PDB file of C-alpha atoms and ligand atoms in Angstrom:
ATOM      1  CA  MET A   1     -23.381  13.329  22.421  1.00 40.00           C
ATOM      2  CA  ALA A   2     -27.306  13.565  21.546  1.00 40.00           C
ATOM      3  CA  ASP A   3     -25.838  12.595  17.420  1.00 44.00           C
ATOM      4  CA  GLY A   4     -23.056  10.634  18.086  1.00 45.00           C
ATOM      5  CA  PRO A   5     -22.951   7.242  17.997  1.00 45.00           C
ATOM      6  CA  THR A   6     -24.576   5.177  20.546  1.00 42.00           C
ATOM      7  CA  SER A   7     -23.251   2.099  20.112  1.00 40.00           C
ATOM      8  CA  MET A   8     -21.349   0.498  23.098  1.00 45.00           C
ATOM      9  CA  LEU A   9     -18.603  -0.611  20.415  1.00 63.00           C
ATOM     10  CA  ARG A  10     -17.731   2.901  19.614  1.00 84.00           C
ATOM     11  CA  PRO A  11     -16.252   3.818  16.294  1.00 89.00           C
ATOM     12  CA  LEU A  12     -12.794   3.758  15.816  1.00 93.00           C
ATOM     13  CA  VAL A  13     -11.358   6.839  13.102  1.00 96.00           C
ATOM     14  CA  LEU A  14      -8.044   7.038  12.538  1.00 98.00           C
ATOM     15  CA  VAL A  15      -6.806  10.611  12.358  1.00 98.00           C
ATOM     16  CA  VAL A  16      -3.945  10.919   9.556  1.00 98.00           C
ATOM     17  CA  GLU A  17      -2.087  14.332  10.013  1.00 96.00           C
ATOM     18  CA  ASP A  18       1.084  15.833   9.865  1.00 96.00           C
ATOM     19  CA  GLU A  19       0.188  19.354  11.719  1.00 95.00           C
ATOM     20  CA  PRO A  20       0.224  18.257  15.041  1.00 96.00           C
ATOM     21  CA  ALA A  21      -2.179  21.114  16.390  1.00 95.00           C
ATOM     22  CA  LEU A  22      -4.654  20.117  14.128  1.00 94.00           C
ATOM     23  CA  ALA A  23      -4.719  16.630  14.975  1.00 96.00           C
ATOM     24  CA  THR A  24      -4.812  17.436  18.947  1.00 97.00           C
ATOM     25  CA  MET A  25      -8.403  19.614  17.794  1.00 96.00           C
ATOM     26  CA  LEU A  26      -9.739  16.592  15.725  1.00 97.00           C
ATOM     27  CA  ARG A  27      -8.891  14.172  18.432  1.00 97.00           C
ATOM     28  CA  TYR A  28     -10.730  16.465  20.838  1.00 96.00           C
ATOM     29  CA  ASN A  29     -13.524  17.232  19.231  1.00 96.00           C
ATOM     30  CA  LEU A  30     -13.978  13.579  17.512  1.00 96.00           C
ATOM     31  CA  GLU A  31     -13.794  12.241  21.130  1.00 94.00           C
ATOM     32  CA  LYS A  32     -16.339  14.569  22.288  1.00 93.00           C
ATOM     33  CA  GLN A  33     -18.668  12.837  20.002  1.00 92.00           C
ATOM     34  CA  GLY A  34     -17.924   9.703  21.135  1.00 90.00           C
ATOM     35  CA  TYR A  35     -15.478   8.363  18.939  1.00 93.00           C
ATOM     36  CA  ARG A  36     -12.347   6.505  19.893  1.00 92.00           C
ATOM     37  CA  VAL A  37      -9.215   7.794  17.857  1.00 96.00           C
ATOM     38  CA  GLU A  38      -5.956   6.813  16.775  1.00 96.00           C
ATOM     39  CA  GLU A  39      -3.281   9.091  15.202  1.00 97.00           C
ATOM     40  CA  ALA A  40      -1.138   9.162  12.315  1.00 97.00           C
ATOM     41  CA  ALA A  41       1.653  11.843  11.546  1.00 96.00           C
ATOM     42  CA  ASP A  42       2.504  10.695   7.313  1.00 96.00           C
ATOM     43  CA  GLY A  43       1.034   8.271   5.430  1.00 95.00           C
ATOM     44  CA  GLN A  44       3.682   5.443   6.481  1.00 95.00           C
ATOM     45  CA  GLU A  45       2.447   5.782   9.600  1.00 96.00           C
ATOM     46  CA  ALA A  46      -0.905   5.579   8.513  1.00 96.00           C
ATOM     47  CA  LEU A  47      -0.408   2.379   6.292  1.00 95.00           C
ATOM     48  CA  THR A  48       0.991   0.569   9.301  1.00 95.00           C
ATOM     49  CA  ARG A  49      -1.629   1.923  12.273  1.00 95.00           C
ATOM     50  CA  ILE A  50      -4.380   0.465   9.636  1.00 94.00           C
ATOM     51  CA  THR A  51      -2.806  -2.617  10.157  1.00 91.00           C
ATOM     52  CA  GLU A  52      -2.548  -2.665  13.526  1.00 91.00           C
ATOM     53  CA  THR A  53      -5.609  -1.220  15.218  1.00 90.00           C
ATOM     54  CA  GLN A  54      -8.425  -1.903  11.968  1.00 88.00           C
ATOM     55  CA  PRO A  55     -10.257   1.571  12.148  1.00 92.00           C
ATOM     56  CA  ASP A  56     -13.619   2.134  10.971  1.00 90.00           C
ATOM     57  CA  LEU A  57     -12.967   4.643   9.486  1.00 95.00           C
ATOM     58  CA  VAL A  58      -9.707   6.872   8.137  1.00 96.00           C
ATOM     59  CA  LEU A  59      -9.759  10.768   7.889  1.00 97.00           C
ATOM     60  CA  LEU A  60      -6.798  11.465   5.622  1.00 96.00           C
ATOM     61  CA  ASP A  61      -4.960  14.406   5.005  1.00 94.00           C
ATOM     62  CA  TRP A  62      -4.151  14.811   1.575  1.00 90.00           C
ATOM     63  CA  MET A  63      -0.615  16.248   2.125  1.00 88.00           C
ATOM     64  CA  LEU A  64       1.416  14.124   3.971  1.00 91.00           C
ATOM     65  CA  PRO A  65       5.483  13.603   4.559  1.00 89.00           C
ATOM     66  CA  VAL A  66       7.021  10.289   3.522  1.00 87.00           C
ATOM     67  CA  ILE A  67       3.742   8.663   1.199  1.00 90.00           C
ATOM     68  CA  SER A  68       1.337  11.164   0.139  1.00 90.00           C
ATOM     69  CA  GLY A  69      -2.226  10.751   1.012  1.00 91.00           C
ATOM     70  CA  ILE A  70      -3.173  10.135  -2.480  1.00 90.00           C
ATOM     71  CA  GLU A  71      -0.776   7.323  -2.571  1.00 93.00           C
ATOM     72  CA  VAL A  72      -2.475   6.098   1.198  1.00 95.00           C
ATOM     73  CA  CYS A  73      -5.172   6.274  -0.454  1.00 92.00           C
ATOM     74  CA  ARG A  74      -4.332   4.330  -3.103  1.00 91.00           C
ATOM     75  CA  GLN A  75      -2.600   1.788  -1.089  1.00 93.00           C
ATOM     76  CA  ILE A  76      -5.708   1.440   1.043  1.00 92.00           C
ATOM     77  CA  ARG A  77      -7.831   0.308  -1.961  1.00 85.00           C
ATOM     78  CA  ARG A  78      -5.244  -1.924  -2.958  1.00 87.00           C
ATOM     79  CA  ARG A  79      -5.200  -3.959  -0.276  1.00 86.00           C
ATOM     80  CA  PRO A  80      -8.152  -6.925  -0.189  1.00 78.00           C
ATOM     81  CA  ASN A  81      -8.780  -6.477   3.428  1.00 81.00           C
ATOM     82  CA  THR A  82      -9.081  -2.836   3.711  1.00 85.00           C
ATOM     83  CA  ARG A  83     -10.941  -2.449   0.148  1.00 79.00           C
ATOM     84  CA  GLU A  84     -14.044  -1.039   2.027  1.00 77.00           C
ATOM     85  CA  LEU A  85     -12.820   1.256   4.768  1.00 87.00           C
ATOM     86  CA  PRO A  86     -14.056   4.551   4.518  1.00 88.00           C
ATOM     87  CA  ILE A  87     -11.939   7.163   3.763  1.00 91.00           C
ATOM     88  CA  ILE A  88     -12.741  10.937   3.920  1.00 91.00           C
ATOM     89  CA  MET A  89     -10.121  13.039   2.123  1.00 90.00           C
ATOM     90  CA  VAL A  90      -8.999  16.316   3.756  1.00 91.00           C
ATOM     91  CA  THR A  91      -7.645  18.665   1.250  1.00 84.00           C
ATOM     92  CA  ALA A  92      -6.652  22.226   1.053  1.00 77.00           C
ATOM     93  CA  ARG A  93      -7.133  22.949  -1.675  1.00 64.00           C
ATOM     94  CA  THR A  94      -9.906  24.555  -3.194  1.00 63.00           C
ATOM     95  CA  GLU A  95      -9.560  23.399  -6.802  1.00 59.00           C
ATOM     96  CA  ASP A  96     -12.181  20.868  -8.289  1.00 63.00           C
ATOM     97  CA  GLN A  97      -9.935  18.899  -9.895  1.00 68.00           C
ATOM     98  CA  ASP A  98      -8.131  17.372  -6.680  1.00 67.00           C
ATOM     99  CA  ALA A  99     -11.456  15.832  -5.379  1.00 68.00           C
ATOM    100  CA  VAL A 100     -12.125  14.262  -7.910  1.00 69.00           C
ATOM    101  CA  ARG A 101      -8.913  12.902  -8.000  1.00 73.00           C
ATOM    102  CA  GLY A 102      -9.421  11.769  -4.641  1.00 72.00           C
ATOM    103  CA  LEU A 103     -13.158  10.467  -5.463  1.00 74.00           C
ATOM    104  CA  ASN A 104     -11.574   8.762  -8.020  1.00 74.00           C
ATOM    105  CA  THR A 105      -8.611   7.139  -6.383  1.00 77.00           C
ATOM    106  CA  GLY A 106     -10.703   5.575  -4.069  1.00 78.00           C
ATOM    107  CA  ALA A 107     -11.552   7.577  -1.304  1.00 83.00           C
ATOM    108  CA  ASP A 108     -15.771   8.211  -0.338  1.00 80.00           C
ATOM    109  CA  ASP A 109     -15.878  11.487   0.495  1.00 80.00           C
ATOM    110  CA  TYR A 110     -13.633  14.926   1.102  1.00 82.00           C
ATOM    111  CA  ILE A 111     -13.679  18.046   2.734  1.00 87.00           C
ATOM    112  CA  THR A 112     -11.825  20.911   2.068  1.00 86.00           C
ATOM    113  CA  LYS A 113      -9.380  22.688   4.863  1.00 86.00           C
ATOM    114  CA  PRO A 114     -10.758  24.986   6.360  1.00 85.00           C
ATOM    115  CA  PHE A 115     -14.004  23.105   7.683  1.00 88.00           C
ATOM    116  CA  ASN A 116     -16.462  23.007  10.552  1.00 89.00           C
ATOM    117  CA  MET A 117     -16.290  20.573  12.937  1.00 93.00           C
ATOM    118  CA  GLU A 118     -20.106  19.895  12.300  1.00 91.00           C
ATOM    119  CA  ALA A 119     -19.656  19.577   8.932  1.00 89.00           C
ATOM    120  CA  LEU A 120     -17.048  16.681   9.610  1.00 93.00           C
ATOM    121  CA  PHE A 121     -19.242  15.027  11.788  1.00 92.00           C
ATOM    122  CA  ALA A 122     -22.241  15.223   9.475  1.00 87.00           C
ATOM    123  CA  ARG A 123     -20.077  13.529   6.702  1.00 86.00           C
ATOM    124  CA  ILE A 124     -18.574  11.073   9.167  1.00 91.00           C
ATOM    125  CA  ARG A 125     -22.003   9.838  10.365  1.00 86.00           C
ATOM    126  CA  ALA A 126     -23.203   9.994   6.655  1.00 78.00           C
ATOM    127  CA  LEU A 127     -20.274   7.727   5.793  1.00 81.00           C
ATOM    128  CA  LEU A 128     -20.654   5.609   8.643  1.00 82.00           C
ATOM    129  CA  ARG A 129     -24.311   4.492   8.061  1.00 73.00           C
ATOM    130  CA  ARG A 130     -23.808   4.245   4.147  1.00 66.00           C
ATOM    131  CA  THR A 131     -20.853   1.660   4.594  1.00 65.00           C
ATOM    132  CA  SER A 132     -22.690  -0.819   7.499  1.00 60.00           C
ATOM    133  CA  THR A 133     -25.567  -1.814   5.613  1.00 46.00           C
ATOM    134  CA  VAL A 134     -23.855  -3.043   2.633  1.00 46.00           C
ATOM    135  CA  PRO A 135     -26.065  -6.299   1.484  1.00 47.00           C
ATOM    136  CA  THR A 136     -23.737  -9.200   1.360  1.00 53.00           C
ATOM    137  CA  LYS A 137     -26.783 -11.359  -0.466  1.00 64.00           C
ATOM    138  CA  GLY A 138     -30.359 -10.783  -1.088  1.00 81.00           C
ATOM    139  CA  ARG A 139     -31.333  -7.810  -3.136  1.00 88.00           C
ATOM    140  CA  LEU A 140     -29.319  -5.010  -4.563  1.00 90.00           C
ATOM    141  CA  ASP A 141     -31.050  -1.709  -5.430  1.00 91.00           C
ATOM    142  CA  PHE A 142     -29.210   1.114  -7.714  1.00 93.00           C
ATOM    143  CA  HIS A 143     -31.496   3.937  -9.459  1.00 91.00           C
ATOM    144  CA  ASP A 144     -34.165   1.625 -11.418  1.00 93.00           C
ATOM    145  CA  ILE A 145     -32.347  -1.249 -11.254  1.00 95.00           C
ATOM    146  CA  THR A 146     -32.293  -4.292  -9.532  1.00 95.00           C
ATOM    147  CA  LEU A 147     -30.581  -7.335  -9.077  1.00 94.00           C
ATOM    148  CA  ASP A 148     -31.921 -10.618  -7.279  1.00 91.00           C
ATOM    149  CA  LEU A 149     -29.064 -12.457  -6.183  1.00 84.00           C
ATOM    150  CA  SER A 150     -30.536 -15.606  -5.118  1.00 79.00           C
ATOM    151  CA  ALA A 151     -32.596 -15.720  -8.113  1.00 81.00           C
ATOM    152  CA  HIS A 152     -29.630 -14.753 -10.419  1.00 83.00           C
ATOM    153  CA  ARG A 153     -32.149 -12.040 -11.789  1.00 91.00           C
ATOM    154  CA  VAL A 154     -31.991  -8.678 -13.055  1.00 95.00           C
ATOM    155  CA  GLN A 155     -34.235  -6.308 -14.183  1.00 95.00           C
ATOM    156  CA  ARG A 156     -34.714  -2.936 -14.660  1.00 96.00           C
ATOM    157  CA  ASN A 157     -37.568  -0.367 -14.570  1.00 91.00           C
ATOM    158  CA  GLY A 158     -39.438  -3.624 -14.919  1.00 89.00           C
ATOM    159  CA  ARG A 159     -38.119  -5.444 -17.439  1.00 94.00           C
ATOM    160  CA  ALA A 160     -35.911  -8.347 -17.751  1.00 94.00           C
ATOM    161  CA  VAL A 161     -32.444  -7.866 -18.352  1.00 94.00           C
ATOM    162  CA  HIS A 162     -30.566 -10.965 -19.579  1.00 89.00           C
ATOM    163  CA  LEU A 163     -26.917 -11.156 -19.102  1.00 84.00           C
ATOM    164  CA  GLY A 164     -23.869 -13.001 -19.431  1.00 79.00           C
ATOM    165  CA  PRO A 165     -22.254 -14.642 -15.933  1.00 78.00           C
ATOM    166  CA  THR A 166     -19.265 -12.013 -16.286  1.00 79.00           C
ATOM    167  CA  GLU A 167     -21.834  -9.020 -17.207  1.00 87.00           C
ATOM    168  CA  PHE A 168     -23.534 -10.466 -14.269  1.00 88.00           C
ATOM    169  CA  ARG A 169     -20.833 -10.359 -11.915  1.00 88.00           C
ATOM    170  CA  LEU A 170     -19.025  -7.351 -13.125  1.00 92.00           C
ATOM    171  CA  LEU A 171     -22.627  -5.337 -13.098  1.00 95.00           C
ATOM    172  CA  GLU A 172     -22.870  -7.116  -9.032  1.00 92.00           C
ATOM    173  CA  PHE A 173     -19.793  -5.930  -8.418  1.00 92.00           C
ATOM    174  CA  PHE A 174     -20.664  -2.482  -9.412  1.00 95.00           C
ATOM    175  CA  MET A 175     -24.210  -2.217  -7.331  1.00 93.00           C
ATOM    176  CA  GLN A 176     -21.777  -3.177  -4.426  1.00 89.00           C
ATOM    177  CA  HIS A 177     -20.164  -0.243  -4.473  1.00 89.00           C
ATOM    178  CA  PRO A 178     -21.955   2.530  -6.217  1.00 89.00           C
ATOM    179  CA  ARG A 179     -20.644   5.551  -7.529  1.00 87.00           C
ATOM    180  CA  ARG A 180     -16.897   4.575  -6.760  1.00 88.00           C
ATOM    181  CA  VAL A 181     -14.722   4.363  -9.790  1.00 90.00           C
ATOM    182  CA  PHE A 182     -12.615   1.423 -10.470  1.00 92.00           C
ATOM    183  CA  SER A 183      -9.106   0.768 -12.734  1.00 92.00           C
ATOM    184  CA  ARG A 184     -10.009  -1.723 -15.262  1.00 91.00           C
ATOM    185  CA  GLU A 185      -6.833  -3.551 -12.710  1.00 88.00           C
ATOM    186  CA  GLU A 186      -9.398  -3.322  -9.692  1.00 87.00           C
ATOM    187  CA  VAL A 187     -11.932  -4.657 -11.832  1.00 90.00           C
ATOM    188  CA  LEU A 188     -10.045  -7.696 -13.130  1.00 86.00           C
ATOM    189  CA  ASP A 189      -9.016  -8.620  -9.205  1.00 82.00           C
ATOM    190  CA  ALA A 190     -12.485  -7.933  -8.147  1.00 83.00           C
ATOM    191  CA  VAL A 191     -14.544 -10.087 -10.914  1.00 83.00           C
ATOM    192  CA  TRP A 192     -12.030 -12.483 -12.462  1.00 80.00           C
ATOM    193  CA  GLY A 193      -9.714 -12.654  -9.366  1.00 74.00           C
ATOM    194  CA  PRO A 194      -6.123 -11.946  -8.824  1.00 69.00           C
ATOM    195  CA  ASP A 195      -4.760 -15.054 -10.161  1.00 65.00           C
ATOM    196  CA  ILE A 196      -6.286 -15.006 -13.181  1.00 67.00           C
ATOM    197  CA  HIS A 197      -4.297 -13.497 -16.157  1.00 72.00           C
ATOM    198  CA  VAL A 198      -6.653 -10.929 -18.340  1.00 75.00           C
ATOM    199  CA  GLU A 199      -5.709  -8.365 -20.629  1.00 81.00           C
ATOM    200  CA  PRO A 200      -7.547  -5.013 -18.820  1.00 84.00           C
ATOM    201  CA  ARG A 201      -8.553  -4.566 -22.497  1.00 84.00           C
ATOM    202  CA  THR A 202     -11.134  -7.107 -21.733  1.00 83.00           C
ATOM    203  CA  VAL A 203     -12.886  -5.760 -19.004  1.00 89.00           C
ATOM    204  CA  ASP A 204     -13.828  -3.035 -21.866  1.00 91.00           C
ATOM    205  CA  VAL A 205     -15.275  -5.944 -24.031  1.00 85.00           C
ATOM    206  CA  HIS A 206     -17.642  -7.165 -20.628  1.00 88.00           C
ATOM    207  CA  ILE A 207     -18.365  -2.954 -19.730  1.00 94.00           C
ATOM    208  CA  ARG A 208     -19.722  -2.733 -23.352  1.00 91.00           C
ATOM    209  CA  ARG A 209     -21.730  -6.322 -23.511  1.00 87.00           C
ATOM    210  CA  LEU A 210     -23.291  -4.630 -19.862  1.00 94.00           C
ATOM    211  CA  ARG A 211     -24.080  -1.498 -21.307  1.00 95.00           C
ATOM    212  CA  LYS A 212     -25.899  -2.862 -24.221  1.00 92.00           C
ATOM    213  CA  SER A 213     -28.248  -5.264 -22.243  1.00 92.00           C
ATOM    214  CA  ILE A 214     -28.624  -2.720 -19.235  1.00 95.00           C
ATOM    215  CA  ASN A 215     -29.188   0.055 -21.464  1.00 94.00           C
ATOM    216  CA  GLY A 216     -32.231   0.323 -23.115  1.00 91.00           C
ATOM    217  CA  ALA A 217     -33.799   2.569 -26.044  1.00 89.00           C
ATOM    218  CA  GLY A 218     -33.948   5.890 -24.114  1.00 89.00           C
ATOM    219  CA  GLU A 219     -32.289   4.943 -20.986  1.00 91.00           C
ATOM    220  CA  LEU A 220     -30.150   6.620 -18.767  1.00 91.00           C
ATOM    221  CA  ASP A 221     -26.558   5.050 -19.374  1.00 93.00           C
ATOM    222  CA  VAL A 222     -25.482   3.980 -15.791  1.00 93.00           C
ATOM    223  CA  VAL A 223     -22.334   2.949 -16.787  1.00 94.00           C
ATOM    224  CA  ARG A 224     -19.641   5.863 -16.764  1.00 92.00           C
ATOM    225  CA  THR A 225     -16.642   5.397 -18.040  1.00 91.00           C
ATOM    226  CA  VAL A 226     -13.841   8.002 -16.415  1.00 88.00           C
ATOM    227  CA  ARG A 227     -11.265   8.519 -18.842  1.00 86.00           C
ATOM    228  CA  ALA A 228      -7.726   7.023 -18.067  1.00 84.00           C
ATOM    229  CA  ALA A 229      -9.274   5.947 -14.428  1.00 87.00           C
ATOM    230  CA  GLY A 230     -11.932   3.280 -14.646  1.00 92.00           C
ATOM    231  CA  TYR A 231     -15.531   2.926 -14.018  1.00 94.00           C
ATOM    232  CA  ALA A 232     -18.151   3.514 -11.895  1.00 93.00           C
ATOM    233  CA  LEU A 233     -21.847   2.862 -11.834  1.00 93.00           C
ATOM    234  CA  ASP A 234     -23.499   5.823 -11.678  1.00 91.00           C
ATOM    235  CA  THR A 235     -26.251   7.885 -12.818  1.00 86.00           C
ATOM    236  CA  GLU A 236     -24.376  11.446 -13.155  1.00 76.00           C
ATOM    237  CA  PRO A 237     -21.304  12.742 -14.452  1.00 62.00           C
ATOM    238  CA  VAL A 238     -18.689  14.375 -11.996  1.00 51.00           C
TER     239      VAL A 238
HETATM  240 CA1  LIG B 301      -0.929  18.233   5.943  1.00 65.27          CA
END
């Protein structure tokens, strides 16, 4: 219990797992760690339970009946009220490709079956820590970049970076979700707003402008292009 959550309001974990024995085992161990647990046995039920119970984190099995884990993940990210919901994908597959696909679909982390409970708890704790401290105003930091929201200023490595309003909003959005890959449509939704009709290619144009401004001579390109998926703010290729 020493490492478990200590707050009076214990975090709620939604376990999405179609193998009853594994679901029971996860519930037992998570409750012992001090978490509250809800369960869903398929993808459709998962989406319903998320709406009903508003969990703090979803432990999402990849291979699920009715709606696959990856589709559940996609839908969670598509819905405005669950866009930020922390997701750990549980996969029986060992191929890195699948893990990358899971992350690109919007999962925050993944763990491969069979896994050790302590390893899972460590990931859950790390993810809850990470996602509960997202600043909404003030200052955002990523690598050597600082974005001052109130002063509307950007600095990289100590030098001032001048950005147009769209590039500023774009960078702000990416800095709020470092390392997460967003499709052009998702970027349009978040930065331009869902009611504005803009060609997805427009995103490419603004990304190009952002890159040109933010990446000085000899500096690392912090905007990663993920082929057929979109963009992420990242310092290392996957
Ligand atoms: Ca399964």
